[in-house]
CSV table of C-alpha atoms and ligand atoms in Angstrom, one decimal:
chain,number,residue,atom,x,y,z
A,1,MET,CA,16.2,-24.6,5.5
A,2,VAL,CA,14.9,-22.7,8.4
A,3,TYR,CA,12.5,-19.9,7.6
A,4,GLN,CA,12.6,-16.5,9.3
A,5,LEU,CA,10.0,-14.0,10.2
A,6,PRO,CA,10.5,-11.1,7.8
A,7,ALA,CA,10.5,-7.6,9.4
A,8,LEU,CA,7.6,-5.4,8.3
A,9,PRO,CA,8.6,-3.1,5.5
A,10,TYR,CA,7.3,-0.1,7.5
A,11,ALA,CA,6.7,0.8,11.2
A,12,TYR,CA,3.9,-1.0,13.1
A,13,GLU,CA,2.0,2.4,13.3
A,14,ALA,CA,2.5,3.3,9.7
A,15,LEU,CA,-0.8,1.9,8.5
A,16,ASP,CA,-2.8,3.8,11.2
A,17,PRO,CA,-5.7,4.9,11.0
A,18,VAL,CA,-6.5,2.1,8.6
A,19,ILE,CA,-4.9,-0.6,10.6
A,20,ASP,CA,-4.0,0.1,14.3
A,21,PRO,CA,-0.5,-0.7,15.7
A,22,GLU,CA,-1.9,-3.2,18.2
A,23,THR,CA,-3.5,-5.3,15.4
A,24,MET,CA,-0.2,-5.1,13.5
A,25,HIS,CA,1.8,-6.3,16.5
A,26,LEU,CA,-0.5,-9.2,17.2
A,27,HIS,CA,-0.9,-10.1,13.5
A,28,HIS,CA,2.9,-10.0,12.7
A,29,ASP,CA,4.5,-10.9,16.0
A,30,LYS,CA,2.0,-13.6,17.1
A,31,HIS,CA,0.0,-15.0,14.2
A,32,HIS,CA,2.6,-14.8,11.5
A,33,GLN,CA,5.2,-16.0,14.0
A,34,ALA,CA,3.1,-19.0,14.9
A,35,TYR,CA,2.7,-20.1,11.3
A,36,LEU,CA,6.4,-19.8,10.8
A,37,GLU,CA,7.2,-21.9,13.9
A,38,ARG,CA,4.9,-24.7,12.8
A,39,LEU,CA,6.3,-24.6,9.3
A,40,ASN,CA,9.9,-25.0,10.7
A,41,ASP,CA,8.7,-27.8,12.9
A,42,LEU,CA,7.2,-29.6,9.9
A,43,LEU,CA,10.5,-29.2,7.9
A,44,GLU,CA,12.5,-30.4,10.9
A,45,SER,CA,10.5,-33.6,11.1
A,46,ASN,CA,10.5,-34.1,7.3
A,47,PRO,CA,14.1,-33.3,6.2
A,48,SER,CA,13.4,-34.4,2.6
A,49,LEU,CA,11.1,-31.4,2.2
A,50,ALA,CA,13.5,-28.9,3.7
A,51,ASN,CA,15.5,-28.2,0.4
A,52,LEU,CA,12.4,-27.5,-1.7
A,53,PRO,CA,11.6,-23.9,-2.4
A,54,LEU,CA,8.6,-22.8,-0.5
A,55,ALA,CA,6.6,-21.9,-3.6
A,56,GLN,CA,7.2,-25.4,-4.9
A,57,LEU,CA,6.0,-27.0,-1.7
A,58,LEU,CA,2.9,-24.9,-1.8
A,59,GLY,CA,2.2,-25.5,-5.5
A,60,ASN,CA,2.5,-29.2,-5.2
A,61,PRO,CA,1.1,-30.4,-1.9
A,62,SER,CA,1.1,-34.0,-3.0
A,63,GLN,CA,4.9,-34.0,-2.7
A,64,VAL,CA,4.6,-34.2,1.0
A,65,PRO,CA,3.6,-37.3,3.0
A,66,GLU,CA,-0.2,-37.4,3.4
A,67,SER,CA,0.0,-37.1,7.1
A,68,ALA,CA,1.7,-33.7,6.7
A,69,GLN,CA,-0.4,-32.2,3.9
A,70,GLN,CA,-2.9,-30.4,6.1
A,71,ILE,CA,-0.2,-29.0,8.3
A,72,LEU,CA,1.7,-27.9,5.2
A,73,ARG,CA,-1.4,-26.2,3.8
A,74,ASN,CA,-2.2,-24.4,7.0
A,75,HIS,CA,1.2,-23.3,8.2
A,76,SER,CA,3.4,-22.9,5.1
A,77,GLY,CA,0.4,-21.2,3.5
A,78,GLY,CA,0.0,-18.9,6.5
A,79,TYR,CA,3.7,-18.1,6.4
A,80,TYR,CA,3.8,-17.4,2.7
A,81,ASN,CA,0.5,-15.5,2.5
A,82,HIS,CA,1.5,-13.1,5.3
A,83,ASN,CA,4.9,-12.4,3.6
A,84,LEU,CA,3.0,-11.3,0.5
A,85,PHE,CA,0.4,-9.4,2.6
A,86,TRP,CA,2.8,-7.1,4.4
A,87,GLU,CA,4.5,-6.3,1.1
A,88,SER,CA,1.1,-5.5,-0.4
A,89,MET,CA,0.7,-2.5,1.9
A,90,ARG,CA,2.4,0.8,2.3
A,91,PRO,CA,2.3,3.6,4.9
A,92,PHE,CA,-1.0,5.5,5.1
A,93,ALA,CA,0.9,8.8,4.5
A,94,GLU,CA,2.4,7.6,1.2
A,95,LYS,CA,-0.5,8.3,-1.2
A,96,MET,CA,-0.6,6.0,-4.2
A,97,GLU,CA,-2.8,5.1,-7.1
A,98,PRO,CA,-2.6,2.3,-9.8
A,99,GLU,CA,-0.5,3.4,-12.8
A,100,GLY,CA,1.1,2.2,-15.9
A,101,GLU,CA,0.6,-1.4,-17.2
A,102,LEU,CA,-1.3,-2.5,-14.1
A,103,LEU,CA,-3.8,0.4,-14.5
A,104,ASP,CA,-4.2,-0.7,-18.2
A,105,GLY,CA,-4.6,-4.3,-17.1
A,106,LEU,CA,-7.2,-3.5,-14.5
A,107,GLU,CA,-9.2,-1.4,-17.0
A,108,THR,CA,-9.0,-4.2,-19.6
A,109,ALA,CA,-10.1,-6.9,-17.2
A,110,PHE,CA,-12.7,-5.0,-15.1
A,111,GLY,CA,-13.7,-1.9,-17.1
A,112,SER,CA,-12.2,0.5,-14.5
A,113,VAL,CA,-10.3,0.6,-11.3
A,114,GLU,CA,-13.5,1.4,-9.5
A,115,HIS,CA,-15.2,-1.7,-10.9
A,116,PHE,CA,-12.2,-3.8,-9.9
A,117,MET,CA,-12.3,-2.5,-6.4
A,118,GLU,CA,-16.0,-3.1,-6.2
A,119,GLN,CA,-15.7,-6.7,-7.4
A,120,PHE,CA,-12.8,-7.4,-5.0
A,121,HIS,CA,-14.8,-5.9,-2.2
A,122,GLN,CA,-17.8,-8.1,-3.0
A,123,ALA,CA,-15.7,-11.2,-3.3
A,124,GLY,CA,-14.2,-10.5,0.1
A,125,MET,CA,-17.7,-9.9,1.6
A,126,LYS,CA,-19.2,-13.1,0.0
A,127,HIS,CA,-16.4,-15.3,1.3
A,128,PHE,CA,-17.7,-17.2,4.3
A,129,GLY,CA,-15.4,-17.5,7.3
A,130,SER,CA,-11.6,-17.1,7.3
A,131,GLY,CA,-9.5,-16.9,4.1
A,132,TRP,CA,-8.0,-14.5,1.6
A,133,VAL,CA,-9.2,-12.4,-1.3
A,134,TRP,CA,-6.8,-12.2,-4.2
A,135,LEU,CA,-6.1,-10.4,-7.4
A,136,VAL,CA,-4.2,-12.9,-9.5
A,137,ILE,CA,-2.9,-13.4,-13.0
A,138,ASP,CA,-3.5,-16.8,-14.8
A,139,SER,CA,-1.3,-18.6,-17.3
A,140,ASP,CA,-2.9,-16.6,-20.1
A,141,HIS,CA,-1.9,-13.4,-18.3
A,142,LYS,CA,-5.5,-12.6,-17.5
A,143,LEU,CA,-6.3,-10.8,-14.3
A,144,GLN,CA,-8.9,-12.4,-12.0
A,145,ILE,CA,-10.3,-12.1,-8.5
A,146,VAL,CA,-10.5,-15.3,-6.4
A,147,THR,CA,-10.8,-16.2,-2.8
A,148,THR,CA,-9.2,-19.1,-0.8
A,149,ALA,CA,-10.3,-20.7,2.5
A,150,ASN,CA,-8.2,-20.7,5.6
A,151,GLN,CA,-4.5,-20.3,4.7
A,152,ASP,CA,-4.7,-21.8,1.2
A,153,THR,CA,-2.7,-20.1,-1.4
A,154,VAL,CA,-3.5,-19.7,-5.1
A,155,LEU,CA,-0.3,-21.4,-6.3
A,156,ALA,CA,-1.8,-24.9,-6.5
A,157,GLN,CA,-4.3,-23.5,-9.0
A,158,ASN,CA,-1.4,-22.3,-11.2
A,159,LEU,CA,-2.3,-18.6,-10.4
A,160,THR,CA,0.2,-15.9,-9.6
A,161,PRO,CA,-0.6,-13.4,-6.8
A,162,ILE,CA,-0.7,-9.7,-7.6
A,163,LEU,CA,-2.6,-8.4,-4.5
A,164,LEU,CA,-4.2,-10.0,-1.5
A,165,ASN,CA,-6.2,-9.0,1.6
A,166,ASP,CA,-6.6,-11.0,4.8
A,167,LEU,CA,-10.2,-12.0,5.6
A,168,TRP,CA,-9.4,-13.5,9.0
A,169,GLU,CA,-11.0,-11.7,11.8
A,170,HIS,CA,-7.6,-11.3,13.4
A,171,ALA,CA,-6.8,-8.9,10.6
A,172,TYR,CA,-9.4,-6.4,11.7
A,173,TYR,CA,-11.5,-7.4,14.7
A,174,LEU,CA,-9.8,-5.1,17.3
A,175,LYS,CA,-10.6,-1.9,15.4
A,176,TYR,CA,-13.6,-2.9,13.1
A,177,HIS,CA,-15.2,-5.6,15.3
A,178,ASN,CA,-17.5,-7.6,13.0
A,179,LEU,CA,-17.6,-5.0,10.3
A,180,ARG,CA,-15.6,-6.7,7.5
A,181,ALA,CA,-17.1,-4.3,5.0
A,182,GLU,CA,-15.6,-1.2,6.7
A,183,TYR,CA,-12.2,-2.9,6.9
A,184,LEU,CA,-12.3,-3.8,3.2
A,185,LYS,CA,-13.3,-0.3,2.2
A,186,LYS,CA,-10.6,1.4,4.3
A,187,TRP,CA,-7.9,-1.1,3.2
A,188,TRP,CA,-7.5,0.6,-0.2
A,189,GLU,CA,-5.9,3.5,1.5
A,190,VAL,CA,-2.8,1.4,2.4
A,191,VAL,CA,-2.5,-0.7,-0.8
A,192,ASN,CA,0.9,-0.7,-2.3
A,193,TRP,CA,0.1,-0.4,-6.0
A,194,ARG,CA,3.8,-0.3,-6.9
A,195,THR,CA,4.3,-3.8,-5.4
A,196,ALA,CA,1.2,-5.0,-7.3
A,197,GLU,CA,2.5,-3.6,-10.5
A,198,LYS,CA,6.0,-5.2,-10.0
A,199,ARG,CA,4.3,-8.6,-9.5
A,200,PHE,CA,2.1,-8.0,-12.5
A,201,LEU,CA,5.1,-7.2,-14.8
A,202,GLU,CA,7.1,-10.2,-13.4
A,203,ALA,CA,4.2,-12.5,-14.0
A,204,LYS,CA,3.8,-11.4,-17.6
A,205,GLY,CA,7.6,-11.8,-18.1
A,206,VAL,CA,8.1,-8.2,-18.9
B,301,MN3,MN1,-3.6,-13.1,9.0
């Protein structure tokens, strides 16, 4: 199995003015590409891993030789997380709000969409250094907000991703410099709530 870099589901400039095209080019064509190449290198040198689905590799890191576990975490995680991340956004011009079962789920879990957004924002702000902030669903179908360090995914914790934002400085530094709060605030304007709802319904087995 050789993994490929997925094309963005929109143009590089489609997220502007929330995320600038230069950031999107660097983030997708350089950073995501680098995780992909190192993942493919890992699989090439460990052919027994190559037939496992990526989600299975990520959810069970002990399946890989100890010497490869950190590389697996970093690069397969980086590859997988960015695949989810691009799909979690939509063009700035395409206005969108949470609806339907996801809206109900957010209101049940957090009181309101505004409370959810505030808690997600605070979790992203409190997370020290690089990583990700996630909306996930657990095995009891409960929505939760969690953060992970570096390129760790939530799969090893038996959580299913619904929405995620990238807390690495490479995601925002060109435009927002050190102002992570500004980036997190603006990001809601490019969130793809339809994708989040689709993941939510799939995770609940609807
Ligand atoms: Mn990134």
